[in-house]
Short mmCIF file of C-alpha atoms and ligand atoms in Angstrom, two decimals:
data_model
loop_
_atom_site.label_atom_id
_atom_site.label_comp_id
_atom_site.label_asym_id
_atom_site.label_seq_id
_atom_site.Cartn_x
_atom_site.Cartn_y
_atom_site.Cartn_z
CA MET T 15 0.00 0.00 0.00
CA LYS T 16 1.24 3.47 -0.88
CA HIS T 17 1.25 6.00 1.95
CA LYS T 18 3.43 8.89 0.81
CA ILE T 19 0.76 11.58 0.73
CA TYR T 20 -0.79 10.45 3.99
CA ASP T 21 2.63 10.46 5.66
CA THR T 22 3.11 14.06 4.59
CA ILE T 23 -0.33 15.02 5.91
CA TYR T 24 0.29 13.21 9.19
CA LYS T 25 3.75 14.71 9.63
CA GLY T 26 2.14 18.11 9.00
CA LYS T 27 -0.24 17.49 11.85
CA ILE T 28 2.48 16.32 14.22
CA GLY T 29 4.64 19.33 13.33
CA ALA T 30 1.65 21.73 13.59
CA LYS T 31 2.20 22.66 9.94
CA LYS T 32 -1.04 23.92 8.47
CA ALA T 33 -1.92 23.17 4.86
CA PHE T 34 -4.19 24.57 2.17
CA ALA T 35 -6.06 22.50 -0.40
CA VAL T 36 -7.73 24.11 -3.40
CA LEU T 37 -10.81 22.18 -4.48
CA ILE T 38 -11.38 21.90 -8.19
CA ASP T 39 -14.79 20.82 -9.41
CA PRO T 40 -14.09 19.55 -12.95
CA ASP T 41 -17.54 20.67 -14.09
CA LYS T 42 -17.12 24.25 -13.07
CA LEU T 43 -13.79 25.44 -14.49
CA ASP T 44 -13.16 26.29 -18.12
CA ASP T 45 -9.67 25.67 -19.52
CA SER T 46 -8.33 29.18 -19.06
CA THR T 47 -9.62 29.50 -15.47
CA LEU T 48 -8.10 26.13 -14.65
CA LEU T 49 -4.71 27.21 -16.01
CA LYS T 50 -4.90 30.49 -14.12
CA THR T 51 -5.86 28.67 -10.92
CA ILE T 52 -2.91 26.29 -11.29
CA GLU T 53 -0.52 29.17 -11.91
CA ILE T 54 -1.66 31.11 -8.83
CA ALA T 55 -1.62 27.91 -6.74
CA ILE T 56 2.03 27.28 -7.69
CA GLN T 57 3.00 30.88 -6.87
CA SER T 58 1.17 30.66 -3.54
CA ASN T 59 2.70 27.30 -2.50
CA VAL T 60 -0.68 25.61 -2.27
CA ASP T 61 -0.19 22.22 -0.60
CA TYR T 62 -2.78 20.07 -2.37
CA PHE T 63 -5.35 20.04 -5.11
CA PHE T 64 -8.52 18.19 -4.24
CA VAL T 65 -10.47 17.24 -7.36
CA GLY T 66 -14.09 16.17 -7.39
CA GLY T 67 -17.65 17.27 -6.80
CA SER T 68 -20.90 15.86 -5.51
CA LEU T 69 -22.26 15.77 -9.01
CA VAL T 70 -19.74 15.65 -11.83
CA VAL T 71 -21.78 15.57 -15.02
CA THR T 72 -19.05 15.98 -17.60
CA ASP T 73 -16.20 13.63 -18.48
CA THR T 74 -13.50 16.17 -17.77
CA LEU T 75 -12.10 14.59 -14.60
CA ASP T 76 -9.26 12.83 -16.42
CA LYS T 77 -8.41 15.89 -18.44
CA VAL T 78 -8.40 18.20 -15.42
CA VAL T 79 -6.13 15.89 -13.40
CA THR T 80 -3.77 15.45 -16.37
CA THR T 81 -3.56 19.22 -16.85
CA ILE T 82 -2.74 19.81 -13.18
CA LYS T 83 -0.12 17.04 -13.19
CA ASN T 84 1.50 18.40 -16.37
CA LYS T 85 1.68 21.94 -15.10
CA SER T 86 2.59 21.53 -11.44
CA SER T 87 4.09 19.24 -8.84
CA ILE T 88 1.31 19.93 -6.31
CA PRO T 89 -0.17 16.56 -5.28
CA VAL T 90 -3.61 15.83 -6.71
CA ILE T 91 -6.00 14.08 -4.34
CA LEU T 92 -9.35 12.81 -5.57
CA PHE T 93 -12.35 13.85 -3.50
CA PRO T 94 -15.03 11.81 -5.26
CA GLY T 95 -18.76 12.40 -5.03
CA SER T 96 -19.33 8.91 -6.40
CA PRO T 97 -17.26 5.80 -7.16
CA ASP T 98 -17.02 6.62 -10.85
CA GLN T 99 -15.01 9.78 -10.12
CA ILE T 100 -11.71 7.95 -10.12
CA THR T 101 -8.70 8.31 -12.35
CA PRO T 102 -5.32 6.59 -11.88
CA LYS T 103 -3.65 9.80 -13.03
CA ALA T 104 -4.14 11.38 -9.59
CA ASP T 105 -1.79 10.79 -6.64
CA ALA T 106 -4.25 9.67 -4.01
CA LEU T 107 -7.89 9.04 -3.28
CA LEU T 108 -9.89 10.17 -0.27
CA TYR T 109 -11.75 6.94 0.39
CA LEU T 110 -14.75 8.48 2.06
CA SER T 111 -17.09 6.84 4.50
CA LEU T 112 -19.95 9.23 5.33
CA ILE T 113 -19.89 8.64 9.06
CA SER T 114 -22.21 11.54 9.92
CA GLY T 115 -25.01 9.83 7.97
CA ARG T 116 -26.92 6.62 8.29
CA ASN T 117 -27.03 5.70 4.64
CA PRO T 118 -25.42 2.25 4.41
CA GLU T 119 -24.58 2.78 0.75
CA LEU T 120 -22.23 5.62 1.66
CA LEU T 121 -20.86 3.95 4.76
CA ILE T 122 -19.85 0.71 3.03
CA GLY T 123 -22.15 -0.31 0.13
CA GLN T 124 -20.55 1.66 -2.70
CA HIS T 125 -17.11 0.76 -1.38
CA VAL T 126 -17.84 -2.93 -1.81
CA ILE T 127 -19.02 -2.44 -5.38
CA SER T 128 -16.07 -0.29 -6.38
CA ALA T 129 -13.35 -2.10 -4.36
CA PRO T 130 -11.74 -4.09 -7.23
CA PHE T 131 -11.67 -1.03 -9.45
CA VAL T 132 -10.28 1.19 -6.71
CA LYS T 133 -7.56 -1.33 -5.88
CA GLN T 134 -6.62 -1.75 -9.54
CA SER T 135 -6.23 2.03 -9.94
CA GLY T 136 -2.92 1.90 -8.05
CA LEU T 137 -3.85 5.12 -6.29
CA GLU T 138 -2.79 5.78 -2.74
CA ILE T 139 -5.95 5.13 -0.76
CA ILE T 140 -6.60 7.30 2.28
CA PRO T 141 -9.52 6.11 4.43
CA VAL T 142 -11.49 9.17 5.54
CA GLY T 143 -14.30 9.69 8.03
CA TYR T 144 -16.39 12.23 6.17
CA MET T 145 -18.73 14.32 8.32
CA LEU T 146 -21.33 16.68 6.96
CA VAL T 147 -22.22 19.55 9.25
CA ASP T 148 -25.25 21.79 8.70
CA GLY T 149 -24.10 24.92 6.89
CA GLY T 150 -27.43 26.72 6.97
CA THR T 151 -28.61 25.67 3.55
CA PRO T 152 -29.38 22.33 1.89
CA THR T 153 -26.28 21.43 -0.13
CA THR T 154 -25.89 19.18 -3.16
CA VAL T 155 -24.02 16.68 -1.04
CA SER T 156 -26.75 16.41 1.62
CA TYR T 157 -29.39 16.02 -1.10
CA ILE T 158 -27.43 13.46 -3.11
CA SER T 159 -26.28 11.49 -0.08
CA ASN T 160 -29.80 11.45 1.38
CA THR T 161 -28.41 12.03 4.86
CA ASN T 162 -28.94 14.63 7.56
CA PRO T 163 -25.94 16.74 8.42
CA ILE T 164 -24.83 17.09 12.05
CA PRO T 165 -26.59 20.18 13.49
CA ALA T 166 -24.18 23.14 13.54
CA ASN T 167 -24.38 23.59 17.33
CA LYS T 168 -24.08 19.92 18.33
CA ASN T 169 -20.38 19.80 19.12
CA ASP T 170 -20.74 16.63 21.16
CA ILE T 171 -22.24 14.70 18.27
CA ALA T 172 -19.40 15.91 16.06
CA SER T 173 -16.65 14.96 18.50
CA CYS T 174 -18.16 11.54 19.28
CA THR T 175 -18.57 10.84 15.55
CA ALA T 176 -14.95 11.82 14.88
CA MET T 177 -13.69 9.71 17.81
CA ALA T 178 -15.64 6.71 16.57
CA GLY T 179 -14.17 7.21 13.09
CA GLU T 180 -10.65 7.29 14.50
CA MET T 181 -11.22 4.18 16.60
CA LEU T 182 -12.58 2.38 13.55
CA GLY T 183 -9.19 2.97 11.94
CA LEU T 184 -9.98 5.85 9.59
CA LYS T 185 -6.91 7.98 8.92
CA LEU T 186 -8.41 11.43 8.45
CA ILE T 187 -11.51 13.26 9.55
CA TYR T 188 -13.01 15.64 6.99
CA MET T 189 -15.69 17.94 8.42
CA ASP T 190 -17.56 19.68 5.65
CA ALA T 191 -20.36 22.24 5.79
CA GLY T 192 -20.91 21.48 2.10
CA SER T 193 -19.86 23.41 -0.93
CA GLY T 194 -21.22 26.95 -0.86
CA ALA T 195 -22.45 26.63 2.72
CA LYS T 196 -23.96 29.84 4.11
CA GLN T 197 -22.25 29.27 7.43
CA ALA T 198 -18.89 27.60 7.73
CA ILE T 199 -18.30 25.17 10.61
CA THR T 200 -17.98 27.01 13.92
CA THR T 201 -14.59 27.37 15.54
CA SER T 202 -16.00 25.90 18.75
CA MET T 203 -16.94 22.69 16.93
CA ILE T 204 -13.51 22.52 15.29
CA GLN T 205 -11.82 23.05 18.68
CA GLN T 206 -13.83 20.31 20.32
CA VAL T 207 -13.29 17.77 17.56
CA ALA T 208 -9.56 18.56 17.33
CA LYS T 209 -9.25 18.04 21.08
CA TYR T 210 -10.64 14.52 20.93
CA ILE T 211 -8.83 13.04 17.91
CA HIS T 212 -5.21 12.41 17.03
CA ILE T 213 -5.60 11.96 13.29
CA PRO T 214 -5.45 14.97 10.94
CA LEU T 215 -8.56 17.14 10.62
CA ILE T 216 -9.68 18.64 7.31
CA ILE T 217 -12.19 21.51 7.35
CA GLY T 218 -14.14 22.81 4.36
CA GLY T 219 -17.41 24.29 3.21
CA GLY T 220 -18.31 27.97 3.05
CA ILE T 221 -14.84 29.34 3.82
CA THR T 222 -14.57 32.55 1.83
CA THR T 223 -11.88 34.64 3.51
CA ALA T 224 -8.25 34.35 4.56
CA GLU T 225 -9.24 35.36 8.10
CA LYS T 226 -11.71 32.50 8.41
CA ALA T 227 -9.16 30.01 7.08
CA LYS T 228 -6.59 31.16 9.64
CA GLU T 229 -9.13 31.15 12.47
CA ASN T 230 -10.05 27.55 11.62
CA CYS T 231 -6.39 26.52 11.68
CA LEU T 232 -5.93 28.15 15.06
CA ALA T 233 -8.98 26.22 16.26
CA GLY T 234 -7.34 22.94 15.27
CA ALA T 235 -7.85 22.31 11.54
CA ASP T 236 -4.81 20.78 9.82
CA ILE T 237 -5.96 21.27 6.24
CA ILE T 238 -8.34 23.93 4.95
CA VAL T 239 -10.27 23.24 1.75
CA VAL T 240 -11.70 26.06 -0.34
CA GLY T 241 -13.63 25.57 -3.56
CA ASN T 242 -16.42 28.02 -4.38
CA ALA T 243 -14.71 31.20 -3.24
CA VAL T 244 -11.55 30.58 -5.27
CA GLU T 245 -13.59 29.45 -8.26
CA LYS T 246 -15.21 32.88 -8.25
CA ASP T 247 -11.94 34.69 -7.59
CA PRO T 248 -8.75 32.68 -8.15
CA ALA T 249 -6.70 35.63 -6.83
CA LEU T 250 -8.03 34.80 -3.35
CA ILE T 251 -5.82 31.70 -3.35
CA LYS T 252 -2.79 33.88 -2.64
CA ASP T 253 -4.34 35.56 0.42
CA ILE T 254 -5.71 32.35 1.91
CA ALA T 255 -2.44 30.48 1.37
CA ALA T 256 -0.44 33.31 2.95
CA ALA T 257 -2.77 33.43 5.98
CA ILE T 258 -2.59 29.67 6.54
CA HIS T 259 1.15 29.41 5.95
CA SER T 260 1.87 32.40 8.22
CA LEU T 261 1.09 30.02 11.09
CA ASN T 262 3.98 27.75 10.05
CA ALA T 263 6.71 30.33 10.48
C1 1GP O 306 -16.90 21.24 -0.24
O1 1GP O 306 -15.31 21.42 1.51
C2 1GP O 306 -15.58 21.73 0.20
O2 1GP O 306 -17.01 19.88 -0.16
C3 1GP O 306 -15.37 23.18 -0.12
O3 1GP O 306 -16.50 23.97 0.07
O4 1GP O 306 -16.84 25.09 -2.12
O5 1GP O 306 -17.81 26.08 -0.03
O6 1GP O 306 -15.35 26.14 -0.44
P1 1GP O 306 -16.62 25.40 -0.65
#
């Protein structure tokens, strides 16, 4: 089993080195915006590209990953909304189990069906406890996954869910308010979850400013994911990266 990317993420956590992942939804970026985003990401020392979406309706996944790999050395990690969003051209796959929900298909069912294909891909597989948190608006992911998010003020449910995920052997916890969330996850929930787990914590959903990204890192996030806001304004990548990396000095 490959574990290079995970080792880097884990070492980052141990060394309190905060990281920034730019989320690319292959459906949403035209060629020139993708190239511009890659260029700014390189200049800003972005740590990872996450690629995927809850509903990828075009067949551009392969092309987008190939373009990123050709133009940069930033690791590309698949963040798939469904088992068909997989390409061996990426570096790693977030193998998501939706532990905040009670939909057996997304806890284990789809994994069973796609297991041979996933294994054959040769990708580094990173088992992730994926937790949806209410971001104040129904998101594509909550609709598609047919699950209820964790209520935004229920920190205990979040920390117990994350602890259970860690004890089940998952290697990362990804708390997500959903793409385009009205309200990002609260810092108090991040603090509580970070306090109770030892594996790296990824936070995403509705983060639109450098200040918020930094605040989340100070609360205990190890990796911040931003999609929507940098899709609208790729120049924001520079500010968010600088804010997150300023904590590593
Ligand atoms: C969504 O965590 C990601 O799954 C990022 O969310 O698009 O709102 O930044 P945004």
